[in-house]
Amino acid sequence: MSSSERRKRAATRRAAVEGVAAYLADEDAEVYNITHAASREDAVLAALNLTALAAAAVTALAEATSRTPLEALYSIDREGR
């Protein structure tokens, strides 16, 4: 992987993190702008970065609450499966 590809991946990862941070802060317009820009650059990579962030968060929640990752995921699922 070239250094320009690594920089692009790092920038896309930062955009995903900033998008999630804006969502947590309830800055709807900012979330749209960040995720829109990231998806225009590389939609698949943006989606994978957001999925990886979600998985890491669910894993951390599971560890903090002594649950399995699936139990933690379902505990935050709005439909409560």
Tab-separated table of N, CA and C in Angstrom:
chain	number	residue	atom	x	y	z
A	1	MET	N	0.844	-1.168	0.000
A	1	MET	CA	0.000	0.000	0.000
A	1	MET	C	0.894	1.236	0.000
A	2	SER	N	0.581	2.156	-0.886
A	2	SER	CA	1.387	3.370	-0.999
A	2	SER	C	1.058	4.338	0.139
A	3	SER	N	1.928	5.297	0.320
A	3	SER	CA	1.710	6.272	1.393
A	3	SER	C	0.478	7.128	1.114
A	4	SER	N	0.179	7.398	-0.144
A	4	SER	CA	-1.021	8.190	-0.445
A	4	SER	C	-2.285	7.390	-0.123
A	5	GLU	N	-2.253	6.075	-0.338
A	5	GLU	CA	-3.401	5.237	0.026
A	5	GLU	C	-3.570	5.185	1.542
A	6	ARG	N	-2.450	5.097	2.272
A	6	ARG	CA	-2.512	5.088	3.735
A	6	ARG	C	-3.077	6.406	4.252
A	7	ARG	N	-2.646	7.521	3.651
A	7	ARG	CA	-3.173	8.830	4.065
A	7	ARG	C	-4.664	8.919	3.791
A	8	LYS	N	-5.102	8.417	2.644
A	8	LYS	CA	-6.529	8.443	2.300
A	8	LYS	C	-7.332	7.612	3.292
A	9	ARG	N	-6.832	6.419	3.618
A	9	ARG	CA	-7.530	5.566	4.590
A	9	ARG	C	-7.587	6.234	5.960
A	10	ALA	N	-6.494	6.863	6.358
A	10	ALA	CA	-6.457	7.547	7.656
A	10	ALA	C	-7.438	8.713	7.672
A	11	ALA	N	-7.519	9.452	6.582
A	11	ALA	CA	-8.458	10.578	6.498
A	11	ALA	C	-9.900	10.084	6.544
A	12	THR	N	-10.169	8.977	5.871
A	12	THR	CA	-11.523	8.423	5.882
A	12	THR	C	-11.875	7.925	7.278
A	13	ARG	N	-10.921	7.326	7.953
A	13	ARG	CA	-11.146	6.861	9.327
A	13	ARG	C	-11.436	8.044	10.241
A	14	ARG	N	-10.657	9.129	10.095
A	14	ARG	CA	-10.891	10.337	10.901
A	14	ARG	C	-12.277	10.902	10.623
A	15	ALA	N	-12.706	10.893	9.359
A	15	ALA	CA	-14.038	11.397	9.016
A	15	ALA	C	-15.116	10.557	9.686
A	16	ALA	N	-14.921	9.250	9.734
A	16	ALA	CA	-15.888	8.383	10.407
A	16	ALA	C	-15.943	8.704	11.897
A	17	VAL	N	-14.787	8.872	12.513
A	17	VAL	CA	-14.744	9.205	13.935
A	17	VAL	C	-15.410	10.552	14.183
A	18	GLU	N	-15.129	11.546	13.357
A	18	GLU	CA	-15.735	12.871	13.513
A	18	GLU	C	-17.248	12.804	13.311
A	19	GLY	N	-17.693	11.984	12.378
A	19	GLY	CA	-19.124	11.824	12.152
A	19	GLY	C	-19.819	11.224	13.354
A	20	VAL	N	-19.210	10.205	13.941
A	20	VAL	CA	-19.794	9.595	15.136
A	20	VAL	C	-19.762	10.586	16.305
A	21	ALA	N	-18.674	11.315	16.457
A	21	ALA	CA	-18.589	12.312	17.530
A	21	ALA	C	-19.663	13.379	17.362
A	22	ALA	N	-19.899	13.830	16.146
A	22	ALA	CA	-20.938	14.830	15.901
A	22	ALA	C	-22.320	14.252	16.207
A	23	TYR	N	-22.533	13.009	15.844
A	23	TYR	CA	-23.811	12.360	16.145
A	23	TYR	C	-24.033	12.293	17.651
A	24	LEU	N	-22.995	11.921	18.393
A	24	LEU	CA	-23.111	11.836	19.845
A	24	LEU	C	-23.379	13.202	20.466
A	25	ALA	N	-22.850	14.243	19.842
A	25	ALA	CA	-23.072	15.604	20.327
A	25	ALA	C	-24.377	16.187	19.791
A	26	ASP	N	-25.085	15.407	18.950
A	26	ASP	CA	-26.365	15.800	18.367
A	26	ASP	C	-26.233	17.034	17.476
A	27	GLU	N	-25.221	17.030	16.666
A	27	GLU	CA	-25.005	18.106	15.704
A	27	GLU	C	-25.401	17.584	14.323
A	28	ASP	N	-26.706	17.465	14.079
A	28	ASP	CA	-27.214	16.800	12.882
A	28	ASP	C	-26.626	17.323	11.580
A	29	ALA	N	-26.546	18.611	11.413
A	29	ALA	CA	-26.028	19.162	10.160
A	29	ALA	C	-24.578	18.755	9.963
A	30	GLU	N	-23.823	18.756	11.045
A	30	GLU	CA	-22.415	18.388	10.959
A	30	GLU	C	-22.263	16.906	10.610
A	31	VAL	N	-23.109	16.059	11.174
A	31	VAL	CA	-23.069	14.634	10.846
A	31	VAL	C	-23.297	14.451	9.358
A	32	TYR	N	-24.300	15.117	8.826
A	32	TYR	CA	-24.600	14.978	7.404
A	32	TYR	C	-23.415	15.424	6.567
A	33	ASN	N	-22.842	16.563	6.871
A	33	ASN	CA	-21.730	17.085	6.083
A	33	ASN	C	-20.512	16.163	6.119
A	34	ILE	N	-20.174	15.660	7.292
A	34	ILE	CA	-18.998	14.804	7.416
A	34	ILE	C	-19.223	13.474	6.719
A	35	THR	N	-20.372	12.840	6.960
A	35	THR	CA	-20.613	11.531	6.351
A	35	THR	C	-20.819	11.650	4.858
A	36	HIS	N	-21.423	12.739	4.412
A	36	HIS	CA	-21.609	12.940	2.974
A	36	HIS	C	-20.248	13.076	2.284
A	37	ALA	N	-19.375	13.861	2.858
A	37	ALA	CA	-18.043	14.044	2.266
A	37	ALA	C	-17.264	12.729	2.264
A	38	ALA	N	-17.337	11.987	3.363
A	38	ALA	CA	-16.608	10.716	3.443
A	38	ALA	C	-17.148	9.713	2.436
A	39	SER	N	-18.450	9.665	2.275
A	39	SER	CA	-19.022	8.679	1.353
A	39	SER	C	-18.772	9.061	-0.100
A	40	ARG	N	-18.658	10.344	-0.390
A	40	ARG	CA	-18.325	10.761	-1.758
A	40	ARG	C	-16.919	10.311	-2.120
A	41	GLU	N	-16.008	10.368	-1.164
A	41	GLU	CA	-14.624	9.963	-1.413
A	41	GLU	C	-14.538	8.463	-1.674
A	42	ASP	N	-15.063	7.672	-0.757
A	42	ASP	CA	-15.013	6.219	-0.868
A	42	ASP	C	-16.111	5.659	0.028
A	43	ALA	N	-17.276	5.442	-0.539
A	43	ALA	CA	-18.451	5.036	0.240
A	43	ALA	C	-18.240	3.710	0.958
A	44	VAL	N	-17.623	2.767	0.297
A	44	VAL	CA	-17.413	1.456	0.918
A	44	VAL	C	-16.466	1.581	2.104
A	45	LEU	N	-15.380	2.296	1.930
A	45	LEU	CA	-14.429	2.468	3.024
A	45	LEU	C	-15.083	3.233	4.181
A	46	ALA	N	-15.886	4.238	3.883
A	46	ALA	CA	-16.583	4.979	4.938
A	46	ALA	C	-17.518	4.049	5.710
A	47	ALA	N	-18.257	3.211	4.997
A	47	ALA	CA	-19.172	2.268	5.650
A	47	ALA	C	-18.403	1.269	6.509
A	48	LEU	N	-17.293	0.779	6.004
A	48	LEU	CA	-16.492	-0.174	6.776
A	48	LEU	C	-15.914	0.476	8.031
A	49	ASN	N	-15.469	1.722	7.920
A	49	ASN	CA	-14.947	2.424	9.091
A	49	ASN	C	-16.034	2.629	10.139
A	50	LEU	N	-17.236	3.007	9.711
A	50	LEU	CA	-18.328	3.193	10.666
A	50	LEU	C	-18.711	1.867	11.316
A	51	THR	N	-18.711	0.802	10.542
A	51	THR	CA	-19.013	-0.520	11.096
A	51	THR	C	-17.953	-0.933	12.113
A	52	ALA	N	-16.690	-0.681	11.800
A	52	ALA	CA	-15.607	-1.024	12.724
A	52	ALA	C	-15.724	-0.230	14.016
A	53	LEU	N	-16.084	1.044	13.921
A	53	LEU	CA	-16.262	1.860	15.128
A	53	LEU	C	-17.417	1.331	15.970
A	54	ALA	N	-18.510	0.960	15.319
A	54	ALA	CA	-19.664	0.420	16.044
A	54	ALA	C	-19.299	-0.888	16.735
A	55	ALA	N	-18.589	-1.749	16.041
A	55	ALA	CA	-18.190	-3.027	16.629
A	55	ALA	C	-17.280	-2.821	17.840
A	56	ALA	N	-16.359	-1.877	17.736
A	56	ALA	CA	-15.467	-1.589	18.863
A	56	ALA	C	-16.264	-1.049	20.051
A	57	ALA	N	-17.244	-0.204	19.786
A	57	ALA	CA	-18.067	0.353	20.864
A	57	ALA	C	-18.903	-0.734	21.533
A	58	VAL	N	-19.493	-1.612	20.757
A	58	VAL	CA	-20.295	-2.699	21.320
A	58	VAL	C	-19.410	-3.640	22.129
A	59	THR	N	-18.221	-3.922	21.649
A	59	THR	CA	-17.294	-4.787	22.378
A	59	THR	C	-16.906	-4.145	23.708
A	60	ALA	N	-16.639	-2.852	23.689
A	60	ALA	CA	-16.294	-2.150	24.931
A	60	ALA	C	-17.463	-2.154	25.905
A	61	LEU	N	-18.671	-1.947	25.401
A	61	LEU	CA	-19.864	-1.992	26.251
A	61	LEU	C	-20.029	-3.383	26.856
A	62	ALA	N	-19.818	-4.410	26.041
A	62	ALA	CA	-19.940	-5.786	26.535
A	62	ALA	C	-18.951	-6.043	27.671
A	63	GLU	N	-17.718	-5.626	27.474
A	63	GLU	CA	-16.702	-5.830	28.506
A	63	GLU	C	-17.037	-5.055	29.776
A	64	ALA	N	-17.527	-3.841	29.630
A	64	ALA	CA	-17.830	-2.997	30.788
A	64	ALA	C	-19.043	-3.491	31.567
A	65	THR	N	-19.928	-4.219	30.908
A	65	THR	CA	-21.164	-4.668	31.557
A	65	THR	C	-21.206	-6.178	31.775
A	66	SER	N	-20.086	-6.845	31.545
A	66	SER	CA	-19.985	-8.303	31.707
A	66	SER	C	-21.049	-9.050	30.905
A	67	ARG	N	-21.263	-8.591	29.680
A	67	ARG	CA	-22.185	-9.251	28.762
A	67	ARG	C	-21.414	-9.756	27.559
A	68	THR	N	-22.088	-10.581	26.763
A	68	THR	CA	-21.500	-10.955	25.484
A	68	THR	C	-21.708	-9.790	24.529
A	69	PRO	N	-20.928	-9.705	23.469
A	69	PRO	CA	-21.154	-8.637	22.499
A	69	PRO	C	-22.579	-8.637	21.923
A	70	LEU	N	-23.146	-9.797	21.666
A	70	LEU	CA	-24.526	-9.836	21.157
A	70	LEU	C	-25.518	-9.311	22.178
A	71	GLU	N	-25.343	-9.674	23.447
A	71	GLU	CA	-26.232	-9.144	24.493
A	71	GLU	C	-26.114	-7.625	24.574
A	72	ALA	N	-24.896	-7.121	24.493
A	72	ALA	CA	-24.691	-5.669	24.538
A	72	ALA	C	-25.342	-4.999	23.331
A	73	LEU	N	-25.173	-5.596	22.161
A	73	LEU	CA	-25.778	-5.029	20.956
A	73	LEU	C	-27.289	-4.981	21.087
A	74	TYR	N	-27.881	-6.084	21.511
A	74	TYR	CA	-29.344	-6.114	21.633
A	74	TYR	C	-29.840	-5.179	22.729
A	75	SER	N	-28.996	-4.879	23.723
A	75	SER	CA	-29.418	-3.963	24.788
A	75	SER	C	-29.549	-2.527	24.279
A	76	ILE	N	-28.873	-2.207	23.173
A	76	ILE	CA	-28.980	-0.854	22.630
A	76	ILE	C	-29.835	-0.798	21.376
A	77	ASP	N	-30.308	-1.945	20.944
A	77	ASP	CA	-31.182	-2.016	19.775
A	77	ASP	C	-32.547	-1.453	20.168
A	78	ARG	N	-33.026	-0.467	19.448
A	78	ARG	CA	-34.298	0.180	19.775
A	78	ARG	C	-35.479	-0.780	19.724
A	79	GLU	N	-35.374	-1.824	18.916
A	79	GLU	CA	-36.473	-2.780	18.818
A	79	GLU	C	-36.365	-3.859	19.882
A	80	GLY	N	-35.237	-3.921	20.569
A	80	GLY	CA	-35.058	-4.860	21.682
A	80	GLY	C	-35.191	-6.314	21.314
A	81	ARG	N	-34.625	-6.686	20.219
A	81	ARG	CA	-34.751	-8.070	19.747
A	81	ARG	C	-34.368	-9.088	20.759
